[in-house]
mmCIF file of C-alpha atoms in Angstrom:
data_model
loop_
_atom_site.group_PDB
_atom_site.id
_atom_site.type_symbol
_atom_site.label_atom_id
_atom_site.label_comp_id
_atom_site.label_asym_id
_atom_site.label_seq_id
_atom_site.Cartn_x
_atom_site.Cartn_y
_atom_site.Cartn_z
ATOM 1 C CA MET A 1 -36.528 116.841 18.027
ATOM 2 C CA ASN A 2 -38.711 115.850 15.059
ATOM 3 C CA SER A 3 -40.477 112.491 15.156
ATOM 4 C CA ILE A 4 -38.132 109.587 14.529
ATOM 5 C CA ASP A 5 -40.197 108.300 11.607
ATOM 6 C CA GLN A 6 -40.153 111.737 9.990
ATOM 7 C CA LEU A 7 -36.363 111.928 10.240
ATOM 8 C CA ILE A 8 -36.077 108.591 8.453
ATOM 9 C CA ARG A 9 -38.529 109.619 5.725
ATOM 10 C CA GLU A 10 -36.425 112.715 5.140
ATOM 11 C CA GLN A 11 -33.229 110.594 5.234
ATOM 12 C CA LYS A 12 -31.790 112.680 8.059
ATOM 13 C CA PRO A 13 -29.234 110.747 10.115
ATOM 14 C CA PHE A 14 -29.827 110.644 13.857
ATOM 15 C CA ALA A 15 -28.760 108.775 16.978
ATOM 16 C CA VAL A 16 -30.408 108.453 20.350
ATOM 17 C CA TYR A 17 -28.903 106.414 23.171
ATOM 18 C CA ARG A 18 -29.287 105.782 26.875
ATOM 19 C CA LEU A 19 -26.441 104.677 29.098
ATOM 20 C CA PRO A 20 -26.944 101.851 31.625
ATOM 21 C CA GLU A 21 -28.651 102.964 34.832
ATOM 22 C CA GLU A 22 -29.493 106.394 33.380
ATOM 23 C CA ALA A 23 -33.034 107.802 33.295
ATOM 24 C CA ASP A 24 -32.674 110.062 30.252
ATOM 25 C CA ALA A 25 -31.333 109.581 26.760
ATOM 26 C CA LEU A 26 -29.050 111.715 24.613
ATOM 27 C CA ALA A 27 -30.159 112.544 21.091
ATOM 28 C CA PHE A 28 -28.976 114.472 18.071
ATOM 29 C CA CYS A 29 -29.469 114.583 14.323
ATOM 30 C CA GLY A 30 -27.418 115.994 11.489
ATOM 31 C CA GLU A 31 -26.103 115.315 8.011
ATOM 32 C CA ASN A 32 -22.366 115.606 8.599
ATOM 33 C CA LEU A 33 -21.339 111.977 8.011
ATOM 34 C CA ARG A 34 -17.910 110.478 7.486
ATOM 35 C CA LEU A 35 -17.507 107.072 5.857
ATOM 36 C CA ILE A 36 -14.382 105.383 7.192
ATOM 37 C CA ARG A 37 -12.657 102.254 5.905
ATOM 38 C CA ASP A 38 -9.610 102.302 8.162
ATOM 39 C CA MET A 39 -10.138 102.127 11.914
ATOM 40 C CA ASN A 40 -7.154 104.403 12.433
ATOM 41 C CA GLU A 41 -9.194 107.257 10.921
ATOM 42 C CA LEU A 42 -11.126 107.261 14.196
ATOM 43 C CA ASN A 43 -8.021 108.667 15.897
ATOM 44 C CA GLY A 44 -9.058 112.069 17.230
ATOM 45 C CA ALA A 45 -12.618 111.737 15.869
ATOM 46 C CA ARG A 46 -15.699 112.842 17.803
ATOM 47 C CA GLY A 47 -19.261 111.705 17.228
ATOM 48 C CA PHE A 48 -21.555 108.684 17.117
ATOM 49 C CA VAL A 49 -19.871 105.631 15.588
ATOM 50 C CA VAL A 50 -21.521 102.664 13.873
ATOM 51 C CA ALA A 51 -18.888 100.075 12.963
ATOM 52 C CA PRO A 52 -19.526 96.744 11.187
ATOM 53 C CA PHE A 53 -18.273 93.289 12.049
ATOM 54 C CA ARG A 54 -15.791 93.631 9.182
ATOM 55 C CA VAL A 55 -15.023 96.920 7.447
ATOM 56 C CA SER A 56 -15.559 96.755 3.676
ATOM 57 C CA GLU A 57 -16.690 98.880 0.741
ATOM 58 C CA LYS A 58 -20.236 97.679 1.372
ATOM 59 C CA HIS A 59 -20.064 98.192 5.128
ATOM 60 C CA PRO A 60 -17.908 101.186 6.084
ATOM 61 C CA ILE A 61 -17.600 102.623 9.553
ATOM 62 C CA VAL A 62 -20.093 105.480 9.745
ATOM 63 C CA LEU A 63 -19.269 108.454 11.943
ATOM 64 C CA LEU A 64 -22.104 110.882 12.625
ATOM 65 C CA GLU A 65 -19.928 113.798 13.585
ATOM 66 C CA ALA A 66 -20.922 115.626 16.727
ATOM 67 C CA PRO A 67 -23.195 118.603 16.044
ATOM 68 C CA GLN A 68 -23.456 121.617 18.294
ATOM 69 C CA ASP A 69 -27.081 120.910 19.219
ATOM 70 C CA ALA A 70 -26.827 117.479 20.859
ATOM 71 C CA PHE A 71 -29.211 117.519 23.786
ATOM 72 C CA PRO A 72 -30.582 115.332 26.586
ATOM 73 C CA CYS A 73 -34.172 114.211 26.283
ATOM 74 C CA ALA A 74 -36.577 112.242 28.416
ATOM 75 C CA VAL A 75 -37.118 108.769 27.006
ATOM 76 C CA SER A 76 -40.871 109.323 27.243
ATOM 77 C CA ASP A 77 -40.602 112.356 24.933
ATOM 78 C CA LEU A 78 -39.244 110.462 21.938
ATOM 79 C CA GLU A 79 -42.638 109.621 20.446
ATOM 80 C CA ASP A 80 -46.338 110.161 21.017
ATOM 81 C CA ASN A 81 -48.116 108.451 23.905
ATOM 82 C CA GLU A 82 -48.902 105.133 22.268
ATOM 83 C CA PRO A 83 -49.516 102.157 24.578
ATOM 84 C CA GLU A 84 -46.375 100.541 25.911
ATOM 85 C CA THR A 85 -45.364 97.093 24.696
ATOM 86 C CA THR A 86 -46.322 94.370 27.126
ATOM 87 C CA ASP A 87 -43.385 93.050 29.148
ATOM 88 C CA THR A 88 -43.313 89.475 27.920
ATOM 89 C CA GLY A 89 -40.931 86.788 29.043
ATOM 90 C CA ASN A 90 -41.829 83.192 28.137
ATOM 91 C CA ILE A 91 -39.549 81.576 25.588
ATOM 92 C CA PHE A 92 -41.159 79.095 23.227
ATOM 93 C CA TYR A 93 -38.123 77.335 21.796
ATOM 94 C CA GLU A 94 -38.183 76.580 18.106
ATOM 95 C CA LYS A 95 -36.720 73.259 17.015
ATOM 96 C CA CYS A 96 -33.122 73.508 15.829
ATOM 97 C CA SER A 97 -33.267 74.287 12.128
ATOM 98 C CA GLU A 98 -31.577 72.139 9.503
ATOM 99 C CA LYS A 99 -29.693 75.195 8.259
ATOM 100 C CA TYR A 100 -28.253 75.902 11.707
ATOM 101 C CA ALA A 101 -27.389 72.230 12.232
ATOM 102 C CA ALA A 102 -25.500 72.112 8.933
ATOM 103 C CA ARG A 103 -23.505 75.253 9.740
ATOM 104 C CA TYR A 104 -22.844 74.065 13.261
ATOM 105 C CA GLY A 105 -21.330 70.915 11.772
ATOM 106 C CA VAL A 106 -19.023 72.939 9.521
ATOM 107 C CA PHE A 107 -17.909 75.147 12.424
ATOM 108 C CA HIS A 108 -17.426 72.237 14.826
ATOM 109 C CA ASP A 109 -15.361 70.310 12.275
ATOM 110 C CA ALA A 110 -13.139 73.379 11.906
ATOM 111 C CA LEU A 111 -12.668 73.518 15.670
ATOM 112 C CA GLU A 112 -11.632 69.890 15.774
ATOM 113 C CA ASN A 113 -9.436 69.920 12.672
ATOM 114 C CA GLY A 114 -8.703 73.484 11.616
ATOM 115 C CA GLY A 115 -6.570 74.883 14.416
ATOM 116 C CA PHE A 116 -9.231 77.181 15.909
ATOM 117 C CA ASP A 117 -9.567 77.621 19.665
ATOM 118 C CA LYS A 118 -12.996 79.238 19.371
ATOM 119 C CA LEU A 119 -15.490 80.226 16.673
ATOM 120 C CA VAL A 120 -18.673 82.255 17.020
ATOM 121 C CA LEU A 121 -21.641 81.019 14.997
ATOM 122 C CA SER A 122 -24.525 83.454 14.619
ATOM 123 C CA ARG A 123 -27.837 83.519 12.788
ATOM 124 C CA CYS A 124 -30.589 85.966 11.953
ATOM 125 C CA GLU A 125 -34.361 85.668 12.048
ATOM 126 C CA ASP A 126 -36.906 87.814 10.223
ATOM 127 C CA MET A 127 -40.333 88.682 11.550
ATOM 128 C CA LYS A 128 -43.078 90.890 10.197
ATOM 129 C CA LYS A 129 -43.442 94.329 11.681
ATOM 130 C CA PRO A 130 -46.409 94.572 14.051
ATOM 131 C CA HIS A 131 -49.278 96.529 12.506
ATOM 132 C CA ASP A 132 -48.851 99.330 15.069
ATOM 133 C CA PHE A 133 -45.050 99.383 14.883
ATOM 134 C CA SER A 134 -43.387 102.492 16.332
ATOM 135 C CA LEU A 135 -39.656 103.092 16.583
ATOM 136 C CA GLY A 136 -40.103 105.479 19.485
ATOM 137 C CA ARG A 137 -42.126 102.927 21.414
ATOM 138 C CA LEU A 138 -39.560 100.244 20.601
ATOM 139 C CA PHE A 139 -36.800 102.408 22.066
ATOM 140 C CA ARG A 140 -38.844 103.219 25.174
ATOM 141 C CA SER A 141 -39.654 99.548 25.721
ATOM 142 C CA ALA A 142 -35.977 98.617 25.454
ATOM 143 C CA CYS A 143 -35.096 101.270 28.041
ATOM 144 C CA ARG A 144 -37.802 100.019 30.380
ATOM 145 C CA LEU A 145 -37.020 96.314 30.067
ATOM 146 C CA TYR A 146 -33.220 96.518 30.074
ATOM 147 C CA HIS A 147 -32.206 99.158 32.567
ATOM 148 C CA ASP A 148 -28.699 97.678 32.929
ATOM 149 C CA SER A 149 -27.937 97.677 29.191
ATOM 150 C CA TYR A 150 -26.810 100.287 26.698
ATOM 151 C CA ILE A 151 -29.827 101.145 24.540
ATOM 152 C CA TYR A 152 -29.423 102.851 21.191
ATOM 153 C CA LEU A 153 -31.434 103.653 18.085
ATOM 154 C CA CYS A 154 -29.777 105.144 15.027
ATOM 155 C CA TYR A 155 -30.310 105.768 11.352
ATOM 156 C CA THR A 156 -27.990 106.703 8.513
ATOM 157 C CA PRO A 157 -28.579 106.144 4.786
ATOM 158 C CA GLN A 158 -25.528 103.854 4.738
ATOM 159 C CA THR A 159 -26.521 101.602 7.646
ATOM 160 C CA GLY A 160 -30.290 101.864 7.706
ATOM 161 C CA VAL A 161 -32.117 101.680 11.047
ATOM 162 C CA TRP A 162 -30.684 99.673 13.941
ATOM 163 C CA LEU A 163 -31.734 99.329 17.570
ATOM 164 C CA GLY A 164 -29.883 97.411 20.261
ATOM 165 C CA ALA A 165 -29.733 96.596 23.958
ATOM 166 C CA SER A 166 -26.109 95.678 24.547
ATOM 167 C CA PRO A 167 -24.513 94.579 27.833
ATOM 168 C CA GLU A 168 -20.945 94.553 26.466
ATOM 169 C CA VAL A 169 -18.494 97.475 26.569
ATOM 170 C CA ILE A 170 -15.708 97.396 24.025
ATOM 171 C CA LEU A 171 -14.122 100.676 25.205
ATOM 172 C CA ALA A 172 -15.312 103.297 27.671
ATOM 173 C CA GLY A 173 -13.694 106.080 29.638
ATOM 174 C CA GLU A 174 -12.952 109.723 30.190
ATOM 175 C CA SER A 175 -9.915 111.773 31.064
ATOM 176 C CA ARG A 176 -7.245 109.257 32.143
ATOM 177 C CA ARG A 177 -9.499 106.382 33.295
ATOM 178 C CA TRP A 178 -10.563 103.789 30.730
ATOM 179 C CA SER A 179 -11.930 100.260 30.676
ATOM 180 C CA VAL A 180 -12.554 97.293 28.418
ATOM 181 C CA VAL A 181 -14.692 94.282 29.280
ATOM 182 C CA ALA A 182 -14.569 90.546 28.632
ATOM 183 C CA LEU A 183 -18.155 89.276 28.539
ATOM 184 C CA ALA A 184 -18.394 85.600 27.637
ATOM 185 C CA GLY A 185 -20.259 82.586 28.896
ATOM 186 C CA THR A 186 -24.054 82.504 28.965
ATOM 187 C CA GLN A 187 -26.752 80.917 31.110
ATOM 188 C CA PRO A 188 -30.446 81.680 31.473
ATOM 189 C CA VAL A 189 -31.549 83.387 34.678
ATOM 190 C CA LEU A 190 -34.289 81.279 36.267
ATOM 191 C CA TRP A 191 -36.755 82.817 38.718
ATOM 192 C CA ASN A 192 -34.590 85.953 38.820
ATOM 193 C CA VAL A 193 -31.740 84.118 40.593
ATOM 194 C CA LEU A 194 -28.226 84.393 39.191
ATOM 195 C CA PRO A 195 -26.486 81.047 38.623
ATOM 196 C CA GLU A 196 -23.706 80.192 41.056
ATOM 197 C CA LYS A 197 -21.957 77.513 38.996
ATOM 198 C CA TRP A 198 -20.487 77.632 35.495
ATOM 199 C CA ASP A 199 -19.448 74.600 33.474
ATOM 200 C CA ALA A 200 -16.009 74.110 31.950
ATOM 201 C CA LYS A 201 -17.126 75.244 28.491
ATOM 202 C CA ASN A 202 -18.384 78.634 29.711
ATOM 203 C CA ARG A 203 -15.367 79.196 31.933
ATOM 204 C CA ARG A 204 -13.071 78.382 29.008
ATOM 205 C CA GLU A 205 -14.933 80.875 26.800
ATOM 206 C CA GLN A 206 -14.414 83.603 29.372
ATOM 207 C CA ALA A 207 -10.751 82.711 29.821
ATOM 208 C CA LEU A 208 -10.072 82.969 26.077
ATOM 209 C CA VAL A 209 -11.552 86.461 25.847
ATOM 210 C CA VAL A 210 -9.724 87.605 28.992
ATOM 211 C CA SER A 211 -6.428 86.288 27.654
ATOM 212 C CA TYR A 212 -6.930 88.064 24.336
ATOM 213 C CA LEU A 213 -7.774 91.444 25.895
ATOM 214 C CA ARG A 214 -4.870 91.118 28.300
ATOM 215 C CA SER A 215 -2.489 90.461 25.399
ATOM 216 C CA VAL A 216 -3.763 93.497 23.449
ATOM 217 C CA LEU A 217 -3.250 95.825 26.404
ATOM 218 C CA GLU A 218 0.158 94.389 27.204
ATOM 219 C CA SER A 219 1.266 94.815 23.574
ATOM 220 C CA LEU A 220 0.520 98.540 23.938
ATOM 221 C CA LEU A 221 2.397 98.656 27.251
ATOM 222 C CA ILE A 222 -0.852 99.401 29.088
ATOM 223 C CA LYS A 223 -0.895 98.220 32.691
ATOM 224 C CA ALA A 224 -4.440 97.278 33.630
ATOM 225 C CA SER A 225 -6.145 96.142 36.820
ATOM 226 C CA GLU A 226 -8.371 93.091 36.345
ATOM 227 C CA TYR A 227 -11.634 92.542 38.206
ATOM 228 C CA GLY A 228 -13.468 89.244 37.790
ATOM 229 C CA PRO A 229 -14.723 87.034 36.490
ATOM 230 C CA ARG A 230 -18.048 87.614 38.182
ATOM 231 C CA THR A 231 -21.602 86.758 37.230
ATOM 232 C CA VAL A 232 -23.743 89.600 35.880
ATOM 233 C CA GLN A 233 -27.279 89.761 34.571
ATOM 234 C CA ALA A 234 -28.413 91.142 31.220
ATOM 235 C CA GLY A 235 -32.153 90.791 30.859
ATOM 236 C CA ALA A 236 -33.071 87.125 31.242
ATOM 237 C CA LEU A 237 -29.468 85.995 30.724
ATOM 238 C CA ALA A 238 -26.397 85.752 32.943
ATOM 239 C CA HIS A 239 -22.816 86.172 31.738
ATOM 240 C CA LEU A 240 -19.315 85.961 33.115
ATOM 241 C CA LYS A 241 -17.639 89.371 33.149
ATOM 242 C CA THR A 242 -14.068 90.521 33.696
ATOM 243 C CA GLU A 243 -13.264 94.237 33.623
ATOM 244 C CA PHE A 244 -9.907 95.778 32.773
ATOM 245 C CA ASP A 245 -9.362 99.279 34.197
ATOM 246 C CA PHE A 246 -6.347 101.302 33.116
ATOM 247 C CA ALA A 247 -4.885 104.768 32.801
ATOM 248 C CA MET A 248 -4.276 106.174 29.337
ATOM 249 C CA GLU A 249 -2.514 109.482 28.840
ATOM 250 C CA ASP A 250 -2.665 109.470 25.037
ATOM 251 C CA HIS A 251 -6.256 109.864 23.826
ATOM 252 C CA ASP A 252 -5.278 110.540 20.205
ATOM 253 C CA HIS A 253 -5.002 106.919 19.107
ATOM 254 C CA LEU A 254 -8.277 105.344 20.197
ATOM 255 C CA GLY A 255 -8.808 104.156 16.630
ATOM 256 C CA ARG A 256 -5.660 102.074 16.821
ATOM 257 C CA LEU A 257 -6.739 100.533 20.111
ATOM 258 C CA LEU A 258 -10.188 99.748 18.700
ATOM 259 C CA GLU A 259 -8.619 98.146 15.634
ATOM 260 C CA MET A 260 -6.684 95.788 17.903
ATOM 261 C CA LEU A 261 -9.667 95.030 20.149
ATOM 262 C CA HIS A 262 -12.300 94.486 17.445
ATOM 263 C CA PRO A 263 -13.647 91.940 16.798
ATOM 264 C CA THR A 264 -12.965 90.348 20.163
ATOM 265 C CA PRO A 265 -13.169 86.558 20.600
ATOM 266 C CA ALA A 266 -16.582 87.131 22.212
ATOM 267 C CA VAL A 267 -18.077 87.769 18.751
ATOM 268 C CA CYS A 268 -15.474 86.264 16.417
ATOM 269 C CA GLY A 269 -13.030 83.605 17.584
ATOM 270 C CA LEU A 270 -9.363 82.729 17.881
ATOM 271 C CA PRO A 271 -7.087 83.198 16.066
ATOM 272 C CA LYS A 272 -8.761 86.517 15.264
ATOM 273 C CA GLU A 273 -8.115 87.106 11.556
ATOM 274 C CA GLU A 274 -8.451 83.469 10.544
ATOM 275 C CA SER A 275 -11.724 83.214 12.498
ATOM 276 C CA ALA A 276 -13.153 86.337 10.891
ATOM 277 C CA ARG A 277 -12.381 85.018 7.410
ATOM 278 C CA PHE A 278 -13.860 81.623 8.257
ATOM 279 C CA ILE A 279 -17.058 83.252 9.509
ATOM 280 C CA GLU A 280 -17.401 85.355 6.368
ATOM 281 C CA GLU A 281 -16.932 82.277 4.165
ATOM 282 C CA HIS A 282 -19.027 79.730 6.056
ATOM 283 C CA GLU A 283 -21.649 81.403 8.260
ATOM 284 C CA GLY A 284 -24.009 81.687 5.311
ATOM 285 C CA TYR A 285 -25.081 85.322 5.564
ATOM 286 C CA ASP A 286 -23.700 88.849 5.856
ATOM 287 C CA ARG A 287 -23.558 90.090 9.456
ATOM 288 C CA GLY A 288 -23.284 93.706 8.338
ATOM 289 C CA TYR A 289 -23.312 95.844 11.469
ATOM 290 C CA TYR A 290 -24.309 93.039 13.817
ATOM 291 C CA SER A 291 -21.408 92.242 16.198
ATOM 292 C CA GLY A 292 -19.684 95.469 15.234
ATOM 293 C CA PHE A 293 -19.731 98.310 17.745
ATOM 294 C CA VAL A 294 -21.730 101.484 18.295
ATOM 295 C CA GLY A 295 -21.636 104.482 20.557
ATOM 296 C CA TRP A 296 -20.323 107.903 21.399
ATOM 297 C CA LEU A 297 -16.647 108.626 20.783
ATOM 298 C CA ASP A 298 -15.047 111.719 22.279
ATOM 299 C CA PRO A 299 -11.334 111.402 23.112
ATOM 300 C CA GLU A 300 -11.222 114.645 25.104
ATOM 301 C CA HIS A 301 -14.288 113.951 27.202
ATOM 302 C CA ARG A 302 -16.438 110.818 27.627
ATOM 303 C CA SER A 303 -16.544 107.795 25.284
ATOM 304 C CA ASP A 304 -18.971 104.888 25.562
ATOM 305 C CA LEU A 305 -18.629 102.238 22.854
ATOM 306 C CA TYR A 306 -20.545 98.960 23.019
ATOM 307 C CA VAL A 307 -20.522 95.763 20.996
ATOM 308 C CA ASN A 308 -23.624 95.663 18.790
ATOM 309 C CA LEU A 309 -25.335 92.671 20.388
ATOM 310 C CA ARG A 310 -29.017 91.907 21.122
ATOM 311 C CA CYS A 311 -29.978 94.076 18.165
ATOM 312 C CA VAL A 312 -32.609 94.409 15.483
ATOM 313 C CA GLN A 313 -32.254 95.815 11.973
ATOM 314 C CA VAL A 314 -35.418 97.615 10.896
ATOM 315 C CA LEU A 315 -36.187 96.908 7.231
ATOM 316 C CA GLU A 316 -39.112 98.086 5.114
ATOM 317 C CA ASP A 317 -41.621 95.403 6.073
ATOM 318 C CA THR A 318 -39.645 93.185 8.424
ATOM 319 C CA LEU A 319 -37.524 93.224 11.551
ATOM 320 C CA ARG A 320 -34.284 91.242 11.362
ATOM 321 C CA LEU A 321 -33.065 89.894 14.710
ATOM 322 C CA TYR A 322 -29.540 88.601 15.315
ATOM 323 C CA ALA A 323 -27.978 86.229 17.837
ATOM 324 C CA GLY A 324 -24.866 84.116 18.159
ATOM 325 C CA GLY A 325 -22.880 81.937 20.497
ATOM 326 C CA GLY A 326 -19.295 80.894 21.030
ATOM 327 C CA LEU A 327 -18.387 77.359 20.001
ATOM 328 C CA LEU A 328 -15.578 75.305 21.510
ATOM 329 C CA ARG A 329 -14.577 71.723 20.790
ATOM 330 C CA ASN A 330 -16.752 70.499 23.667
ATOM 331 C CA SER A 331 -19.844 72.485 22.639
ATOM 332 C CA ASP A 332 -23.238 70.821 22.313
ATOM 333 C CA MET A 333 -25.406 71.784 19.336
ATOM 334 C CA GLU A 334 -28.749 71.789 21.157
ATOM 335 C CA SER A 335 -27.324 73.907 23.987
ATOM 336 C CA GLU A 336 -25.879 76.392 21.483
ATOM 337 C CA TRP A 337 -29.172 76.592 19.590
ATOM 338 C CA ARG A 338 -31.074 77.293 22.815
ATOM 339 C CA GLU A 339 -28.563 80.025 23.656
ATOM 340 C CA THR A 340 -29.347 81.788 20.385
ATOM 341 C CA GLU A 341 -33.067 81.373 21.108
ATOM 342 C CA ASN A 342 -32.570 83.013 24.500
ATOM 343 C CA LYS A 343 -30.664 85.901 22.927
ATOM 344 C CA LEU A 344 -33.243 86.436 20.172
ATOM 345 C CA HIS A 345 -35.843 86.627 22.914
ATOM 346 C CA THR A 346 -34.175 89.820 24.191
ATOM 347 C CA MET A 347 -35.492 91.649 21.145
ATOM 348 C CA LYS A 348 -38.761 89.724 20.984
ATOM 349 C CA ARG A 349 -39.621 90.953 24.471
ATOM 350 C CA ILE A 350 -39.192 94.522 23.273
ATOM 351 C CA ILE A 351 -41.294 93.958 20.181
ATOM 352 C CA GLY A 352 -44.002 92.217 22.229
ATOM 353 C CA GLU A 353 -43.869 88.913 20.406
ATOM 354 C CA GLU A 354 -44.387 86.533 23.312
ATOM 355 C CA ASP A 355 -46.012 86.105 26.759
ATOM 356 C CA ASP A 356 -44.276 86.542 30.090
ATOM 357 C CA SER A 357 -43.233 84.313 32.976
ATOM 358 C CA ASP A 358 -40.309 84.111 35.372
ATOM 359 C CA GLU A 359 -38.711 81.198 33.597
ATOM 360 C CA ALA A 360 -36.261 81.825 30.756
#
């Protein structure tokens, strides 16, 4: 495979991804792209999918159709042997910004008076590219630091360059066995010990997502087994996770299922459509492909699609980092701000922005 930077200079679309717990990545490049503006067009499709938070003319679903020469590659082979990024872990919390505080107020008022059960408020932060910035090294560092997450790096002319380290499956499976995951509720992991207790706000967040996924599956007459909630670790953060496992004979309508699942309350809110519109009108920026989903889609074989969380958009001179958190009526602004700081730190560790310690 040509160098990643060379592929981008030549505007050749590519995707490289590593599944959780795997040692090697899968990579391919090609120019056979489909731009999709109706999720149902993913029915029967095969290839690498990059879907936005909300499909629009500006932000279509991009399908990099599967070429014949997709191949496994060692993560260490993706770039030259530049020094690895230092594994850094301290979080130096920034003071809650006035912009975030103002938007939090708008969202919280809507929760109290607008009939919403949950809303997700996100933000982005720009930082200058390091002088020795390397996409290959960034990908390798993500793989090394977040062994339990789905790591991807992709480029298309429509989406630009994105890299993520996501812990959240939106749909995965092969043959007849499939699964979806409710991942909601967040706490820092201190001294590498998972928290044993969760407050009412976090448990309520998890329950809302579980209820939504359950209702989607039931509406399609899918009988699923539920496992959870249990506490899982993703980097320096812990989450509550419930997994739905189910059999699915018909693999030809995955697009329809994805349309019903996405965006889940974990990244949007409830009610779904009203929350999505509220976010677009009041969040103050365009999420684009943040909180959409990415991954390999292959109805006849293996599919692994993940919510595009803990991600960075690579721009010409800057890196744009994204993070969000679920708000309920009993949310606390300072706690929510610190949660976004913790999530932004996932990418900052990869980039090598800060120094390390065991405390999050």
